[in-house]
Amino acid sequence: MKDNPTEIKELLYLEIPTPDKDAVRTWLHQQFQPSVGHKILTPEGIRLCLSKQTELKNPTNPDSGTATPAPGENELSIFLWSLQRTTYIKVFRCSSKPVVAEKQILDQLTTGLRSRFPYQYPEPPEIDLSKQSIFEALHSSYPRTVEFFKKFPNGEYDLTRAYWWEKRWRSSVRNPTQPNPVVFSRTDGPPSSTTKPTYDLIYIGGALGVIHAAVMAKLGYRVLLIERLPFGRMNREWNISRTELQSLIDLGLFSSQQEVDSLIAREYKDGFHKFFDSNNPPYAKAAILHTPTVLNIAIDADKLLRVCGEKLKAAGGEIWDETEFNSVNIEANQVILDLKHLPTNTERQATGRLLVDAMGTASPIAWQLNGGRAFDSVCPTVGAVISGGFEPEVWDKNYGDVLNSHGDISRGRQLIWELFPGADDDLTIYLFHYHQVHPENPGSLLEMYEDFFTILPEYRRCDMEKLVWKKATFGYIPGHFSSNKSDRKIAFDRLVCIGDAASLQSPLVFTGFGSLVRNLPRLTQLLDTALKHDLLKAEDLNKIRAYQSNVAVTWLFSKGMMVPTGRFIEPQKINAILNTFFGILAETDRGIAETFIKDRVDWLTFNRLALEAAWKNPSLLVWILEFVNLTDMINWLGSYLTFTIASLNSLLWGWIPSLTRKLQPWLETRYPALWFKLLATSYDLTDGVGKPQQSS
């Protein structure tokens, strides 16, 4: 069969990490000097002709000079385009046969572009808000962000908060080995007071913290909640499924389904998962995955916090908001917290039997407990609640967009969108990416916001000036790559971490809210038991964790969604990996897909899906190896072995939870420490492998 001389073959596809396409085009027109051939300049690139008869066009005006010859087989076509504030370049040839010096030219082009346009990781400027507003301070660096934050009702406050959060995050990433100590122990010395502690439980962090605090207060414990911000204001919205909300009723936080329903802003019919695949090979393209009962409940987060706060107070608890945590001294019989009331700049103290750290990703306690290794990955997440301005045909509010990408790797990140309809005409839209924690490149909320306000019309058609901006939503969501349940320290004597501070992480449904709610029965009964029997040493409290071996083993999946700092990966690679997995989920039973995304996948299902992915896309493992190193693979094999052993133990010893429950009345009163250990083991054998049990 003869070659078709007019066949067009793609030779090269590169991401150029700059939004300035004009600068790239100028470099291509004026600085790039190929070792062979002649350039014919075009409005969006060049044609490189290897025929001696070809004339070179005017390098300063590609529309002038001699007539452009028709493409020939001894020619390469190079063109640029912009998307996601990023420039992309492709090289084609008009023949099935390689042209003269083809590899040499491609290598020269790649090397030149990488040298001229390397990755850059901009830093937020140092600012002094006593001399200028946050808008004035950030306008030159983040003009679109400032422009649209001015349209939010609390825009100045929220932008200041985002700036503060990013600066604090960067500082903690860059000084991981020397975190500022905030936990001090005096367990060997005499107590500073013989007075009984004022509280049983002191929670620091009023977002996830207030949900658990209200549950514990209703169990009869004296609870204090400390929040640095005015209480009841969230920087994120929350979505969950109806079955997962049931645990809030089962634990007695809410009395009825009707009470829970009053917190639901919207319940919609279906959620979509779709990743950009225009540049993927056929075997790495995928249909839309439908998950009608995953994240299909939009919670009114502010109302949930407010109601939980009311329930906490009604049960005798207290809330100290606008109060900053400074440090905690741990004694043999109590914890003593040093605090500052921010509006009055006055020092305060609080004493309790147990401190619960719910401060989230920026928790200085979590950093200190783990010697600076608090997280292995993070998802910088930005977004907004928009209450109007989209045309009616842009989005049907009966549906959610759970995971969506509209382009390939952008400036070293695979950007992913979420869209969740809320009450009335509200739409909550997030933009995030999976990110390696790296001191040179910690991850930026402000850069992400500049992207968000620029590329939102690419994702969903809209006139940005017509949108009604209601609320900014942002944060750093952590991830921890566990090899076993004890490789992360979440407790000290009389201190335990929950939520994002404990790195509860799922590679897909990654928010701490979902992880906390799914594990609330487990955490509550274990904490209740520990308090009842004064089992408050670190070795006991470290058992109060929401570790799941079936979730831990999937960290390789999230690792394959983040570009290592400084590395250039083929732009379509992450979308191809995602489409391979989600294509299989789209083709399998819907219940299996939802079980996987809800962190309930078992060992057999996990292995079956992995084998199907390898069969469908034999290159998958090679692709993933571009994102990991030998140490990562060894660690993952440890995670997989732990999952395998845990699943086998669950199969062999699955009778222990039911027997433990039957023995509780006799065992707990006589041997409380043994009962607590067996209870934790029971949860490891059930919830720990994705098979939740019902607490009594």
XYZ file of C-alpha atoms in Angstrom:
696
model
C 0.000 0.000 0.000
C 1.464 3.392 -0.991
C 1.953 6.184 1.487
C -0.520 9.020 1.319
C 1.625 12.157 0.827
C -1.161 14.408 2.186
C -1.544 12.525 5.484
C -1.179 14.892 8.441
C 0.713 13.511 11.407
C 1.099 15.179 14.814
C 4.747 15.176 15.897
C 4.856 17.340 18.996
C 2.469 18.824 21.568
C 3.855 21.118 24.267
C 2.487 23.207 27.109
C 4.292 26.555 27.335
C 3.733 27.899 30.858
C 2.882 31.496 30.047
C -0.365 33.314 29.277
C 1.522 35.619 26.901
C 0.960 33.953 23.551
C 2.268 37.038 21.746
C 5.655 36.632 23.428
C 5.842 33.013 22.293
C 4.860 33.953 18.740
C 7.466 36.719 18.681
C 10.113 34.255 19.834
C 9.020 31.779 17.182
C 9.074 34.438 14.452
C 12.246 36.262 15.425
C 14.476 34.227 17.777
C 13.902 30.641 16.717
C 16.431 29.780 14.010
C 16.029 26.171 12.872
C 19.219 24.399 11.894
C 17.728 23.464 8.526
C 14.924 24.745 6.319
C 13.214 28.097 5.881
C 10.520 29.727 8.021
C 7.293 30.960 6.481
C 5.617 33.129 9.112
C 1.905 32.714 9.777
C -0.409 34.684 12.105
C -0.354 31.863 14.690
C 3.039 30.260 14.144
C 5.333 29.243 11.320
C 5.701 26.756 8.516
C 9.131 25.229 8.217
C 9.937 24.255 4.667
C 12.886 22.074 3.812
C 12.733 22.738 0.067
C 15.490 25.018 -1.287
C 13.028 26.778 -3.566
C 10.940 28.100 -0.677
C 11.220 31.836 -0.057
C 11.440 33.259 3.462
C 8.654 35.690 4.282
C 9.153 39.047 5.978
C 9.931 38.105 9.614
C 8.315 41.285 10.958
C 5.094 40.943 8.965
C 3.853 37.449 8.189
C 1.077 38.854 5.989
C 3.477 40.556 3.557
C 5.991 39.287 1.004
C 5.611 36.575 -1.544
C 2.649 34.276 -1.795
C 2.682 31.401 0.659
C 3.273 28.069 -1.081
C 0.803 25.271 -0.474
C 1.855 22.789 2.215
C 4.153 20.125 0.886
C 5.483 16.832 2.131
C 8.892 18.383 2.950
C 7.356 20.750 5.434
C 6.504 21.080 9.130
C 3.595 23.200 10.357
C 3.933 24.803 13.792
C 1.072 26.737 15.380
C 0.076 28.227 18.744
C -3.134 28.743 20.671
C -4.175 29.894 24.153
C -6.416 28.245 26.729
C -6.574 28.400 30.530
C -4.106 31.335 30.610
C -1.574 29.000 29.035
C -0.012 28.797 25.575
C 0.160 25.509 23.677
C 2.080 24.528 20.570
C 1.725 21.655 18.121
C 3.915 20.522 15.251
C 2.528 18.577 12.257
C 3.954 17.252 9.050
C 1.993 16.701 5.861
C 3.351 13.251 5.137
C 3.525 9.795 6.653
C 7.292 9.802 6.054
C 9.720 11.651 8.360
C 11.226 14.794 6.841
C 14.898 15.656 6.759
C 16.382 16.322 10.236
C 12.918 16.053 11.805
C 14.055 14.919 15.258
C 16.823 17.512 15.294
C 14.346 20.298 14.573
C 11.858 19.095 17.207
C 14.591 18.832 19.839
C 15.853 22.299 18.960
C 12.337 23.761 19.198
C 11.632 22.072 22.529
C 14.957 23.096 24.058
C 14.547 26.684 22.908
C 11.020 26.995 24.280
C 11.919 25.400 27.610
C 14.880 27.749 27.997
C 12.938 30.878 27.062
C 9.686 30.009 28.885
C 10.482 27.958 32.013
C 8.041 27.286 34.818
C 7.631 30.281 37.115
C 6.066 30.186 40.546
C 5.042 33.760 41.439
C 5.059 34.871 45.068
C 2.372 37.076 46.619
C 3.827 40.516 47.300
C 4.683 41.643 50.814
C 2.055 44.184 51.819
C 1.310 46.621 54.623
C -2.421 47.021 55.097
C -1.895 49.943 57.444
C -0.836 51.976 54.422
C -3.141 50.652 51.701
C -6.153 48.449 51.180
C -5.827 44.831 50.125
C -7.240 45.853 46.747
C -4.547 48.470 46.211
C -1.830 46.144 47.466
C -2.667 43.258 45.113
C -3.959 45.043 42.015
C -0.699 45.037 40.046
C -0.086 41.316 40.685
C -3.654 39.998 40.461
C -5.772 42.539 38.535
C -8.695 40.226 37.659
C -8.846 38.896 41.203
C -9.055 42.403 42.660
C -11.606 43.465 40.040
C -14.048 40.715 40.932
C -13.449 40.534 44.673
C -14.645 44.129 44.746
C -18.009 42.782 43.579
C -18.404 40.382 46.543
C -20.404 41.650 49.540
C -17.460 40.843 51.860
C -14.804 41.007 49.181
C -12.184 43.023 51.032
C -12.384 40.785 54.095
C -12.364 37.584 52.015
C -9.419 38.630 49.848
C -7.463 39.543 52.966
C -8.321 36.114 54.369
C -7.179 34.375 51.157
C -3.909 36.330 51.191
C -3.303 35.503 54.865
C -4.079 31.826 54.304
C -1.660 31.572 51.367
C 1.137 33.344 53.245
C 0.679 31.072 56.243
C 0.572 27.966 54.057
C 3.755 28.982 52.216
C 5.553 29.603 55.490
C 4.565 26.206 56.890
C 5.658 24.387 53.714
C 9.022 26.129 53.602
C 9.852 25.557 57.255
C 8.655 21.986 57.712
C 11.477 20.764 59.912
C 11.247 23.580 62.434
C 7.561 24.295 63.079
C 6.952 26.827 65.796
C 6.164 24.790 68.920
C 2.653 25.327 70.236
C 2.254 22.132 72.289
C 4.150 21.948 75.583
C 4.106 19.066 78.033
C 4.287 19.234 81.828
C 2.952 15.765 82.587
C 5.818 14.887 84.954
C 5.548 17.944 87.149
C 2.942 18.921 89.739
C -0.371 20.241 88.369
C -0.587 24.017 88.122
C -4.003 23.798 89.745
C -5.978 21.257 91.696
C -9.203 22.756 90.412
C -11.268 20.525 88.156
C -10.914 21.515 84.466
C -13.715 23.793 83.318
C -14.465 21.746 80.189
C -14.337 18.114 79.159
C -13.606 18.959 75.539
C -12.104 22.041 73.927
C -12.326 22.218 70.136
C -10.140 24.602 68.133
C -11.681 25.306 64.716
C -15.315 26.167 64.177
C -16.045 24.674 60.761
C -15.798 20.892 60.977
C -15.189 21.309 64.699
C -18.671 22.578 65.558
C -20.393 19.530 64.013
C -18.488 17.108 66.201
C -18.565 19.455 69.196
C -22.371 19.633 69.039
C -22.616 15.835 68.910
C -20.409 15.486 71.989
C -22.255 18.240 73.862
C -25.544 16.416 73.305
C -23.915 13.362 74.904
C -23.556 15.420 78.076
C -19.971 16.661 77.873
C -18.951 20.205 78.822
C -17.703 21.605 75.505
C -15.936 24.812 74.485
C -15.462 25.731 70.807
C -12.768 28.246 69.844
C -12.867 29.926 66.430
C -10.407 32.507 65.093
C -12.995 34.103 62.777
C -16.496 35.372 63.461
C -18.394 32.129 64.019
C -20.630 30.703 61.310
C -18.876 31.888 58.163
C -17.424 29.330 55.744
C -14.925 29.747 52.930
C -16.320 26.622 51.240
C -19.697 25.178 50.435
C -20.391 21.510 51.188
C -21.969 18.746 49.127
C -22.759 15.230 50.270
C -25.234 12.390 49.634
C -28.460 11.741 51.512
C -27.339 8.352 52.847
C -24.224 9.935 54.359
C -26.320 12.611 56.089
C -28.212 9.865 57.895
C -25.355 9.543 60.402
C -26.207 13.024 61.749
C -29.668 11.707 62.657
C -28.396 8.372 63.964
C -26.055 10.171 66.362
C -28.847 12.379 67.685
C -27.499 15.674 66.366
C -30.730 16.097 64.409
C -34.036 14.650 65.506
C -35.660 13.982 62.155
C -35.237 13.849 58.409
C -37.293 17.029 58.192
C -34.748 18.899 60.321
C -31.926 17.733 58.047
C -33.964 18.665 54.975
C -34.166 22.242 56.237
C -30.379 22.470 55.765
C -30.463 21.263 52.160
C -30.116 24.099 49.682
C -30.808 21.837 46.695
C -31.034 18.169 45.804
C -30.464 17.405 42.151
C -30.981 14.504 39.799
C -27.500 13.640 38.622
C -23.833 14.536 38.764
C -21.466 14.388 35.803
C -17.783 13.443 35.550
C -16.051 14.300 32.263
C -12.436 15.048 31.415
C -11.113 16.740 28.297
C -10.067 14.083 25.775
C -9.630 15.821 22.419
C -5.891 15.128 22.499
C -6.150 11.597 23.898
C -5.747 8.378 21.893
C -9.016 6.479 21.281
C -8.420 4.035 24.155
C -8.049 6.966 26.582
C -11.330 8.653 25.726
C -14.378 8.171 27.932
C -18.113 8.649 28.073
C -19.688 10.845 30.751
C -19.868 9.106 34.120
C -23.230 9.639 35.817
C -23.393 9.468 39.631
C -26.891 10.542 40.707
C -26.324 9.889 44.436
C -22.785 11.268 44.834
C -22.521 14.839 46.212
C -26.059 15.479 44.969
C -27.084 17.282 48.176
C -25.972 20.906 48.401
C -25.784 21.891 52.061
C -26.334 25.461 53.207
C -22.987 25.504 55.021
C -23.566 28.746 56.920
C -26.943 27.525 58.157
C -25.496 24.144 59.161
C -22.805 25.863 61.232
C -25.340 28.208 62.784
C -27.722 25.376 63.707
C -24.890 23.244 65.112
C -23.748 26.255 67.135
C -27.250 26.680 68.533
C -27.428 22.998 69.445
C -24.014 23.207 71.081
C -25.129 26.134 73.238
C -28.488 24.523 74.023
C -26.594 21.505 75.359
C -24.558 23.736 77.673
C -21.572 24.338 75.396
C -19.841 27.648 74.740
C -18.387 29.331 71.656
C -15.511 31.795 71.847
C -15.172 33.242 68.367
C -12.655 35.817 67.123
C -10.271 34.094 69.516
C -6.836 32.963 68.395
C -5.079 29.855 69.670
C -1.495 30.546 70.766
C -0.342 27.423 72.616
C -1.383 24.577 74.893
C 0.286 23.246 78.016
C -0.499 19.613 78.684
C -0.473 18.481 82.282
C -1.216 15.121 83.834
C -4.848 15.961 84.553
C -5.720 18.752 82.111
C -4.821 20.941 79.151
C -4.349 24.690 79.579
C -4.859 26.808 76.464
C -3.353 30.240 76.010
C -5.609 32.298 73.745
C -6.078 35.844 72.521
C -9.401 37.609 72.012
C -8.685 39.485 68.783
C -11.195 42.392 68.960
C -9.896 43.470 72.391
C -6.343 42.080 72.030
C -6.654 40.531 75.491
C -5.199 37.234 76.698
C -7.515 34.419 77.762
C -7.077 30.932 79.197
C -9.215 27.801 79.102
C -8.774 24.436 80.812
C -10.152 21.103 79.719
C -9.691 17.353 79.955
C -9.039 16.942 76.218
C -8.124 19.234 73.333
C -9.485 18.466 69.837
C -7.599 20.085 66.946
C -10.003 20.839 64.085
C -8.028 23.757 62.626
C -7.654 22.166 59.207
C -4.710 22.332 56.852
C -2.974 25.247 58.544
C -2.988 23.632 61.990
C 0.317 24.323 63.780
C -0.468 21.410 66.097
C -0.618 18.927 63.216
C 2.677 20.239 61.838
C 4.395 19.931 65.209
C 3.087 16.427 65.942
C 4.441 15.142 62.630
C 7.786 16.924 62.658
C 6.718 19.133 59.765
C 5.444 16.248 57.601
C 1.788 17.123 57.945
C 0.772 16.469 54.329
C 2.096 14.795 51.192
C -0.171 16.631 48.761
C -2.669 19.435 48.701
C -5.512 20.702 46.562
C -5.442 24.511 46.317
C -9.112 25.277 45.738
C -10.821 28.523 44.785
C -14.288 29.418 43.664
C -17.423 31.414 44.240
C -21.118 31.243 44.891
C -22.798 33.053 42.001
C -26.445 33.972 42.480
C -27.351 34.983 38.942
C -26.236 36.208 35.537
C -25.888 32.947 33.622
C -28.134 32.554 30.611
C -30.852 29.907 31.144
C -29.386 27.498 28.599
C -25.923 27.434 30.214
C -26.798 25.047 33.039
C -29.811 23.044 34.233
C -29.940 23.433 38.010
C -31.194 19.866 38.439
C -27.674 18.631 37.685
C -24.194 18.967 39.149
C -20.766 18.874 37.552
C -18.795 16.732 40.014
C -15.455 16.626 38.169
C -14.729 18.316 34.834
C -11.706 19.519 32.895
C -11.916 21.641 29.769
C -8.237 21.565 28.843
C -4.916 19.812 29.374
C -2.072 20.569 31.804
C -1.902 24.310 32.405
C 1.312 25.856 33.764
C 2.209 22.639 35.546
C -1.301 21.869 36.883
C -4.246 19.840 35.694
C -7.118 22.198 36.460
C -10.422 20.573 37.439
C -13.822 22.203 37.849
C -16.782 21.428 40.066
C -20.222 22.999 39.733
C -22.989 22.484 42.287
C -26.402 24.176 42.103
C -27.563 25.646 45.399
C -30.657 27.399 46.676
C -32.721 29.461 44.246
C -30.438 30.478 41.355
C -27.164 29.953 43.201
C -24.343 28.079 41.518
C -21.239 27.147 43.507
C -18.256 26.728 41.197
C -14.805 25.512 42.247
C -11.491 25.316 40.432
C -8.749 23.138 41.932
C -5.798 20.927 41.128
C -3.874 18.136 42.834
C -0.530 19.486 43.891
C 2.794 18.245 45.196
C 3.806 19.967 48.439
C 7.107 21.593 47.465
C 8.944 24.534 49.079
C 9.730 26.130 45.717
C 6.137 25.755 44.610
C 3.782 25.451 47.618
C 0.646 26.165 45.580
C -1.122 29.496 45.221
C -4.716 30.509 45.944
C -4.225 33.959 44.407
C -2.792 32.597 41.137
C -5.703 30.162 41.021
C -8.163 33.003 41.500
C -6.557 34.916 38.634
C -7.137 31.798 36.528
C -10.677 31.377 37.823
C -11.817 34.877 36.915
C -10.142 34.668 33.495
C -11.103 31.203 32.254
C -14.565 30.748 33.772
C -16.143 31.757 30.421
C -14.119 28.987 28.744
C -15.654 26.440 31.106
C -19.225 27.781 31.109
C -20.394 30.409 28.658
C -21.022 33.633 30.522
C -20.569 37.378 30.534
C -18.434 37.973 33.628
C -19.824 41.481 34.055
C -23.391 40.164 34.310
C -22.706 37.598 37.019
C -23.909 38.341 40.549
C -21.089 37.459 42.947
C -22.406 36.304 46.319
C -19.541 34.656 48.207
C -15.898 33.655 47.738
C -14.955 30.038 48.543
C -11.345 28.902 48.935
C -8.909 26.806 50.915
C -6.095 24.270 50.950
C -7.340 20.685 51.169
C -4.643 18.250 52.313
C -3.732 14.714 51.386
C -1.640 12.185 53.253
C -0.120 9.146 51.553
C -0.502 6.456 54.204
C 1.255 3.113 54.095
C -0.402 1.994 57.334
C -2.645 3.372 60.050
C 0.211 4.306 62.378
C 2.498 6.219 60.004
C 0.886 9.520 60.912
C 0.683 10.913 64.417
C -2.692 12.432 65.202
C -2.532 12.519 68.991
C -0.551 13.490 72.035
C -1.492 13.033 75.688
C -4.905 14.723 76.081
C -4.844 15.990 72.469
C -6.307 14.534 69.262
C -6.691 15.842 65.679
C -9.791 15.382 63.516
C -10.877 16.442 60.019
C -8.355 18.088 57.712
C -5.923 18.495 60.606
C -5.807 14.685 60.672
C -5.441 14.584 56.870
C -8.659 12.711 56.253
C -8.270 12.461 52.507
C -9.872 10.794 49.544
C -8.319 11.203 46.092
C -11.701 12.002 44.533
C -14.241 13.202 47.095
C -11.431 14.851 48.991
C -13.054 17.373 51.292
C -12.767 16.874 55.038
C -16.510 17.440 55.474
C -17.446 14.254 53.636
C -14.714 12.243 55.355
C -15.772 13.525 58.769
C -19.474 12.828 58.270
C -18.819 9.348 56.866
C -16.676 8.522 59.885
C -18.656 10.420 62.522
C -20.143 7.322 64.232
C -16.699 5.756 64.501
C -14.993 8.880 65.835
C -17.825 9.675 68.238
C -18.077 6.293 69.927
C -14.315 5.953 70.274
C -13.968 9.453 71.728
C -16.942 8.930 74.047
C -15.424 5.681 75.326
C -12.004 7.274 75.865
C -13.509 10.139 77.865
C -15.728 7.880 79.968
C -12.784 5.803 81.102
C -10.131 8.532 81.099
C -8.139 6.763 78.369
C -6.500 9.986 77.254
C -2.880 9.001 76.723
C -1.401 9.359 73.235
C -1.401 5.585 72.663
C -5.148 5.511 73.290
C -6.077 8.649 71.397
C -4.104 7.558 68.342
C -6.764 4.858 67.896
C -9.399 7.565 67.342
C -8.735 8.004 63.658
C -10.680 7.632 60.447
C -7.987 5.680 58.624
C -9.230 3.449 55.794
C -6.782 1.087 54.107
C -9.011 0.970 51.019
C -8.677 4.758 50.663
C -4.994 4.862 51.571
C -4.134 2.509 48.692
C -5.641 4.940 46.179
C -3.119 7.683 46.889
C -1.228 6.577 43.782
C -4.299 7.712 41.844
C -3.990 11.256 43.200
C -0.217 11.146 42.684
C -0.933 10.563 39.000
C -2.903 13.814 38.875
C -0.122 16.154 39.965
C 2.802 17.402 37.900
C 6.106 17.233 39.830
C 7.531 20.701 40.366
C 9.828 21.699 37.500
C 8.876 18.715 35.331
C 7.271 18.997 31.903
C 4.735 16.242 31.229
C 2.918 15.673 27.950
C -0.052 18.040 28.314
C -2.736 15.412 27.652
C -1.272 12.765 29.975
C -3.293 13.410 33.148
C -6.575 13.652 31.257
C -5.701 10.376 29.541
C -5.124 8.667 32.908
C -8.383 10.060 34.308
C -10.358 9.058 31.237
C -9.003 5.519 31.423
C -10.317 5.046 34.966
C -13.526 6.999 34.588
C -14.270 5.321 31.271
C -14.251 1.961 33.071
C -16.465 3.347 35.852
C -18.865 4.721 33.220
C -19.129 1.293 31.624
C -19.543 -0.695 34.837
C -22.485 -1.028 37.198
C -23.488 2.372 38.573
C -23.444 1.036 42.121
C -19.790 0.042 41.785
C -18.862 3.475 40.457
C -20.600 5.220 43.340
C -19.100 2.811 45.879
C -15.625 3.626 44.543
C -16.166 7.381 44.686
C -17.706 7.172 48.177
C -14.605 5.419 49.573
C -16.393 2.065 49.996
C -14.551 -0.020 47.396
C -13.445 -3.463 48.601
C -10.278 -5.404 47.748
C -11.792 -7.554 44.994
C -13.469 -4.615 43.269
C -10.337 -2.478 43.514
C -8.220 -5.185 41.878
C -10.805 -5.898 39.193
C -10.976 -2.217 38.243
C -7.170 -1.958 38.221
C -6.837 -4.979 35.931
C -9.540 -3.649 33.597
C -7.707 -0.319 33.394
C -4.422 -2.077 32.565
C -6.145 -4.190 29.908
C -7.877 -1.199 28.355
C -4.754 0.957 28.393
C -1.503 -1.073 28.574
C 0.476 2.185 28.696
C -1.191 3.257 31.928
C 1.481 2.051 34.329
C 4.228 3.594 32.200
C 2.316 6.880 32.237
C 1.882 6.827 36.012
C 5.600 6.133 36.448
C 6.236 9.595 34.956
C 4.688 11.067 38.113
C 6.297 8.833 40.746
C 9.745 7.624 41.711
C 11.071 4.362 43.084
C 10.442 5.443 46.678
C 6.822 6.246 45.829
C 6.338 2.813 44.267
C 7.857 1.053 47.276
C 5.622 3.072 49.609
C 2.585 2.272 47.499
C 3.379 -1.423 47.551
C 3.400 -1.077 51.331
C -0.055 0.536 51.171
C -1.329 -2.220 48.924
C 0.066 -4.912 51.225
C -1.593 -3.213 54.204
C -4.914 -3.109 52.311
C -4.573 -6.772 51.372
C -3.803 -7.853 54.935
C -6.593 -5.664 56.350
C -9.083 -7.136 53.862
C -7.970 -10.663 54.727
C -8.282 -9.887 58.437
C -11.762 -8.507 57.837
C -12.692 -11.772 56.125
C -11.145 -14.039 58.759
C -12.029 -12.037 61.857
C -15.279 -10.458 60.719
C -17.084 -12.045 63.677
C -15.167 -9.908 66.197
C -17.325 -6.720 65.900
C -20.604 -8.511 66.630
C -19.077 -10.504 69.507
C -17.490 -7.332 70.919
C -20.872 -5.595 70.950
C -22.462 -8.546 72.733
C -19.723 -8.534 75.371
C -19.873 -4.769 75.912
C -22.052 -4.700 79.088
C -19.753 -7.139 80.873
C -16.417 -6.203 79.310
C -16.571 -2.411 79.443
C -17.313 -2.191 83.157
C -14.558 -4.639 84.151
C -11.835 -4.031 81.564
C -12.430 -0.625 79.955
C -8.988 -0.444 78.306
C -9.487 -3.860 76.689
C -12.991 -2.871 75.586
C -11.649 0.313 74.004
C -8.950 -1.611 72.164
C -11.453 -4.189 70.884
C -13.834 -1.419 69.826
C -11.070 0.285 67.812
C -10.161 -3.097 66.293
C -13.807 -3.677 65.350
C -13.878 -0.413 63.455
C -10.589 -1.298 61.751
C -12.159 -4.556 60.530
C -15.258 -2.800 59.168
C -15.027 0.955 58.496
C -11.291 0.612 57.994
C -11.788 -1.435 54.821
C -14.849 0.437 53.559
C -17.546 -1.643 55.298
C -19.154 0.715 57.809
C -20.841 -0.781 60.855
C -23.642 0.725 62.852
C -22.699 1.930 66.293
C -24.968 1.034 69.150
